[in-house]
Amino acid sequence: MHEQNQYSYELNPEMLKQLGEEFDVEKTTAAFAEQVKGKSADEIASEGRAFFEAYGTNWIRKALKLGEEYPDRTYEVLKMAIDKGDGYFKFALLPQRFIEIAYLSTQDIPVLPIIENNPERLIYRMVECNMFKGLKDKCGEDVAKQLPCQHACIAACKTIHKDLDIDANIDMEASIPVEGYCQFAARRA
């Protein structure tokens, strides 16, 4: 009798839990609030950029590391398609995987809304952001509206493309304070 392989197509819950605990939004926003307590708007903007760029870079690199350590069948098939297509499918499918791992580990969302994914563009959106809510709760509306957390998302997107050796231009196309959601775009350079 032939034994059938049991494949998992789901992201490993232990991986998501581990990443979510290490990059806990509640602890992160509390640490930032403490760091900028009593500082001017300019100081908050400057410190916010440095604080969240470091967070975003470390967060996505850990998502990449864990994503490699906990492969699922979807990832295996994706890698086969990339290899078979001489790397053609690398952008934007590969970065999307690790971006999804990062967001699904720290946000209360079942899926990351992907607006566009093709060989030229990867565009994704965050509608209900725990980081923004945490900043609003701990630092107030004015600090949250400065959107220091955007630097985490932009740094994560830039870093994953760089670390995967994909030349892409990264832009933030929308923000929660203006459009009601944040939207990020990676375009093949």
Short mmCIF file of C-alpha atoms in Angstrom, two decimals:
data_model
loop_
_atom_site.label_atom_id
_atom_site.label_comp_id
_atom_site.label_asym_id
_atom_site.label_seq_id
_atom_site.Cartn_x
_atom_site.Cartn_y
_atom_site.Cartn_z
CA MET A 1 0.00 0.00 0.00
CA HIS A 2 1.36 3.41 -0.98
CA GLU A 3 1.65 5.89 1.91
CA GLN A 4 0.56 9.41 1.08
CA ASN A 5 2.67 12.38 2.21
CA GLN A 6 1.00 14.64 4.74
CA TYR A 7 1.74 18.21 3.75
CA SER A 8 1.03 21.29 5.81
CA TYR A 9 0.10 24.35 3.80
CA GLU A 10 -0.35 26.52 6.87
CA LEU A 11 2.22 28.73 8.57
CA ASN A 12 3.60 27.03 11.66
CA PRO A 13 1.70 28.39 14.72
CA GLU A 14 4.77 27.96 16.96
CA MET A 15 6.78 30.16 14.57
CA LEU A 16 4.09 32.87 14.63
CA LYS A 17 3.85 32.67 18.42
CA GLN A 18 7.63 32.93 18.85
CA LEU A 19 7.89 35.92 16.53
CA GLY A 20 4.84 37.59 18.10
CA GLU A 21 6.30 37.26 21.59
CA GLU A 22 9.72 38.59 20.60
CA PHE A 23 8.25 41.56 18.72
CA ASP A 24 5.25 42.10 20.97
CA VAL A 25 3.43 45.29 19.95
CA GLU A 26 2.25 46.06 23.50
CA LYS A 27 5.80 45.94 24.90
CA THR A 28 7.20 47.82 21.90
CA THR A 29 4.75 50.71 22.14
CA ALA A 30 5.23 50.87 25.93
CA ALA A 31 9.02 51.04 25.49
CA PHE A 32 8.68 53.78 22.87
CA ALA A 33 6.26 55.76 25.05
CA GLU A 34 8.74 55.63 27.93
CA GLN A 35 11.62 56.68 25.65
CA VAL A 36 9.86 59.79 24.31
CA LYS A 37 8.04 60.85 27.48
CA GLY A 38 8.22 64.65 27.85
CA LYS A 39 10.05 65.19 24.55
CA SER A 40 9.24 67.67 21.80
CA ALA A 41 7.50 66.70 18.55
CA ASP A 42 10.81 67.02 16.66
CA GLU A 43 12.61 64.79 19.18
CA ILE A 44 9.78 62.26 19.01
CA ALA A 45 9.94 62.22 15.20
CA SER A 46 13.70 61.70 15.21
CA GLU A 47 13.70 59.06 17.93
CA GLY A 48 10.66 57.39 16.38
CA ARG A 49 12.46 56.92 13.10
CA ALA A 50 15.52 55.31 14.72
CA PHE A 51 13.47 53.21 17.17
CA PHE A 52 11.05 51.82 14.59
CA GLU A 53 13.60 51.35 11.81
CA ALA A 54 15.59 49.11 14.17
CA TYR A 55 12.41 47.27 15.19
CA GLY A 56 11.32 46.74 11.54
CA THR A 57 14.72 45.53 10.43
CA ASN A 58 15.07 43.05 13.31
CA TRP A 59 11.43 41.93 12.99
CA ILE A 60 11.63 41.05 9.28
CA ARG A 61 15.05 39.41 9.63
CA LYS A 62 13.66 37.18 12.38
CA ALA A 63 10.61 36.43 10.18
CA LEU A 64 13.02 35.42 7.38
CA LYS A 65 15.08 33.22 9.72
CA LEU A 66 12.02 31.50 11.21
CA GLY A 67 10.32 31.21 7.81
CA GLU A 68 13.35 29.28 6.57
CA GLU A 69 13.46 27.13 9.72
CA TYR A 70 9.73 26.29 9.56
CA PRO A 71 9.00 25.61 5.88
CA ASP A 72 5.53 24.53 4.79
CA ARG A 73 4.42 22.92 1.54
CA THR A 74 3.40 26.27 0.07
CA TYR A 75 6.95 27.57 0.58
CA GLU A 76 8.48 24.41 -0.90
CA VAL A 77 6.33 24.73 -4.03
CA LEU A 78 7.11 28.45 -4.23
CA LYS A 79 10.85 27.74 -4.12
CA MET A 80 10.47 25.08 -6.83
CA ALA A 81 8.60 27.55 -9.05
CA ILE A 82 11.29 30.19 -8.49
CA ASP A 83 14.04 27.71 -9.34
CA LYS A 84 12.18 26.41 -12.40
CA GLY A 85 11.50 29.94 -13.65
CA ASP A 86 15.15 31.00 -13.29
CA GLY A 87 14.22 33.35 -10.47
CA TYR A 88 11.46 35.11 -12.43
CA PHE A 89 8.88 34.54 -9.68
CA LYS A 90 11.23 35.59 -6.87
CA PHE A 91 9.78 39.09 -6.98
CA ALA A 92 7.16 39.51 -5.59
CA LEU A 93 6.22 36.05 -4.27
CA LEU A 94 9.21 35.47 -2.00
CA PRO A 95 9.16 38.82 -0.16
CA GLN A 96 5.39 38.47 0.28
CA ARG A 97 5.83 35.23 2.24
CA PHE A 98 8.11 36.79 4.85
CA ILE A 99 6.14 40.04 5.03
CA GLU A 100 3.02 37.97 5.73
CA ILE A 101 4.81 35.96 8.43
CA ALA A 102 5.90 39.21 10.11
CA TYR A 103 2.46 40.84 10.09
CA LEU A 104 0.49 37.72 10.97
CA SER A 105 2.70 37.24 14.03
CA THR A 106 2.10 40.73 15.47
CA GLN A 107 -1.31 41.82 14.19
CA ASP A 108 -4.80 40.49 14.95
CA ILE A 109 -5.50 39.63 11.32
CA PRO A 110 -6.23 36.28 9.66
CA VAL A 111 -4.61 37.39 6.35
CA LEU A 112 -2.55 40.34 5.17
CA PRO A 113 -4.53 42.19 2.47
CA ILE A 114 -2.48 41.92 -0.72
CA ILE A 115 -3.70 44.53 -3.17
CA GLU A 116 -1.36 43.56 -5.98
CA ASN A 117 1.27 40.89 -6.55
CA ASN A 118 2.83 40.50 -9.97
CA PRO A 119 6.34 40.56 -11.49
CA GLU A 120 6.38 44.37 -11.27
CA ARG A 121 4.66 45.26 -7.97
CA LEU A 122 3.84 44.00 -4.50
CA ILE A 123 1.29 46.19 -2.74
CA TYR A 124 -0.19 45.38 0.66
CA ARG A 125 -2.39 47.17 3.15
CA MET A 126 -2.84 47.38 6.93
CA VAL A 127 -6.30 48.50 7.97
CA GLU A 128 -6.46 47.68 11.67
CA CYS A 129 -2.93 48.16 13.01
CA ASN A 130 -2.08 47.14 16.56
CA MET A 131 1.07 49.28 16.52
CA PHE A 132 -0.88 52.42 15.61
CA LYS A 133 -3.51 51.62 18.27
CA GLY A 134 -0.76 51.03 20.84
CA LEU A 135 0.90 54.35 20.05
CA LYS A 136 -2.44 56.12 20.30
CA ASP A 137 -3.16 54.50 23.68
CA LYS A 138 0.30 55.02 25.19
CA CYS A 139 1.54 58.21 23.54
CA GLY A 140 -1.65 60.03 22.59
CA GLU A 141 -3.34 61.02 19.35
CA ASP A 142 -0.73 63.62 18.35
CA VAL A 143 2.20 61.19 18.51
CA ALA A 144 0.22 58.43 16.79
CA LYS A 145 -0.70 60.80 13.95
CA GLN A 146 3.03 61.48 13.39
CA LEU A 147 3.09 57.78 12.48
CA PRO A 148 6.54 56.90 13.83
CA CYS A 149 5.57 53.25 13.31
CA GLN A 150 5.64 53.72 9.51
CA HIS A 151 9.43 53.43 9.78
CA ALA A 152 9.07 49.83 11.03
CA CYS A 153 6.96 48.83 8.04
CA ILE A 154 9.13 50.66 5.51
CA ALA A 155 12.36 49.30 7.03
CA ALA A 156 10.92 45.76 7.07
CA CYS A 157 9.94 45.96 3.39
CA LYS A 158 13.28 47.47 2.34
CA THR A 159 15.24 44.96 4.42
CA ILE A 160 13.47 41.85 3.14
CA HIS A 161 14.04 42.87 -0.46
CA LYS A 162 17.68 43.71 0.21
CA ASP A 163 18.29 40.48 2.17
CA LEU A 164 16.69 38.40 -0.60
CA ASP A 165 18.88 40.22 -3.15
CA ILE A 166 15.92 41.81 -4.94
CA ASP A 167 16.30 45.35 -6.26
CA ALA A 168 13.06 47.18 -5.43
CA ASN A 169 11.83 50.67 -4.68
CA ILE A 170 9.68 50.88 -1.56
CA ASP A 171 6.99 53.52 -1.01
CA MET A 172 4.27 54.21 1.50
CA GLU A 173 1.18 55.08 -0.55
CA ALA A 174 -1.39 55.67 2.19
CA SER A 175 -1.52 56.22 5.95
CA ILE A 176 -4.08 55.52 8.66
CA PRO A 177 -4.38 59.20 9.72
CA VAL A 178 -5.17 60.30 6.14
CA GLU A 179 -6.75 57.37 4.24
CA GLY A 180 -7.76 55.17 7.18
CA TYR A 181 -5.22 52.44 6.32
CA CYS A 182 -1.51 52.16 5.58
CA GLN A 183 -0.47 50.88 2.19
CA PHE A 184 3.03 49.90 1.11
CA ALA A 185 4.32 49.23 -2.37
CA ALA A 186 7.45 47.49 -3.57
CA ARG A 187 8.21 48.07 -7.24
CA ARG A 188 10.80 46.17 -9.21
CA ALA A 189 13.71 48.55 -9.79
#
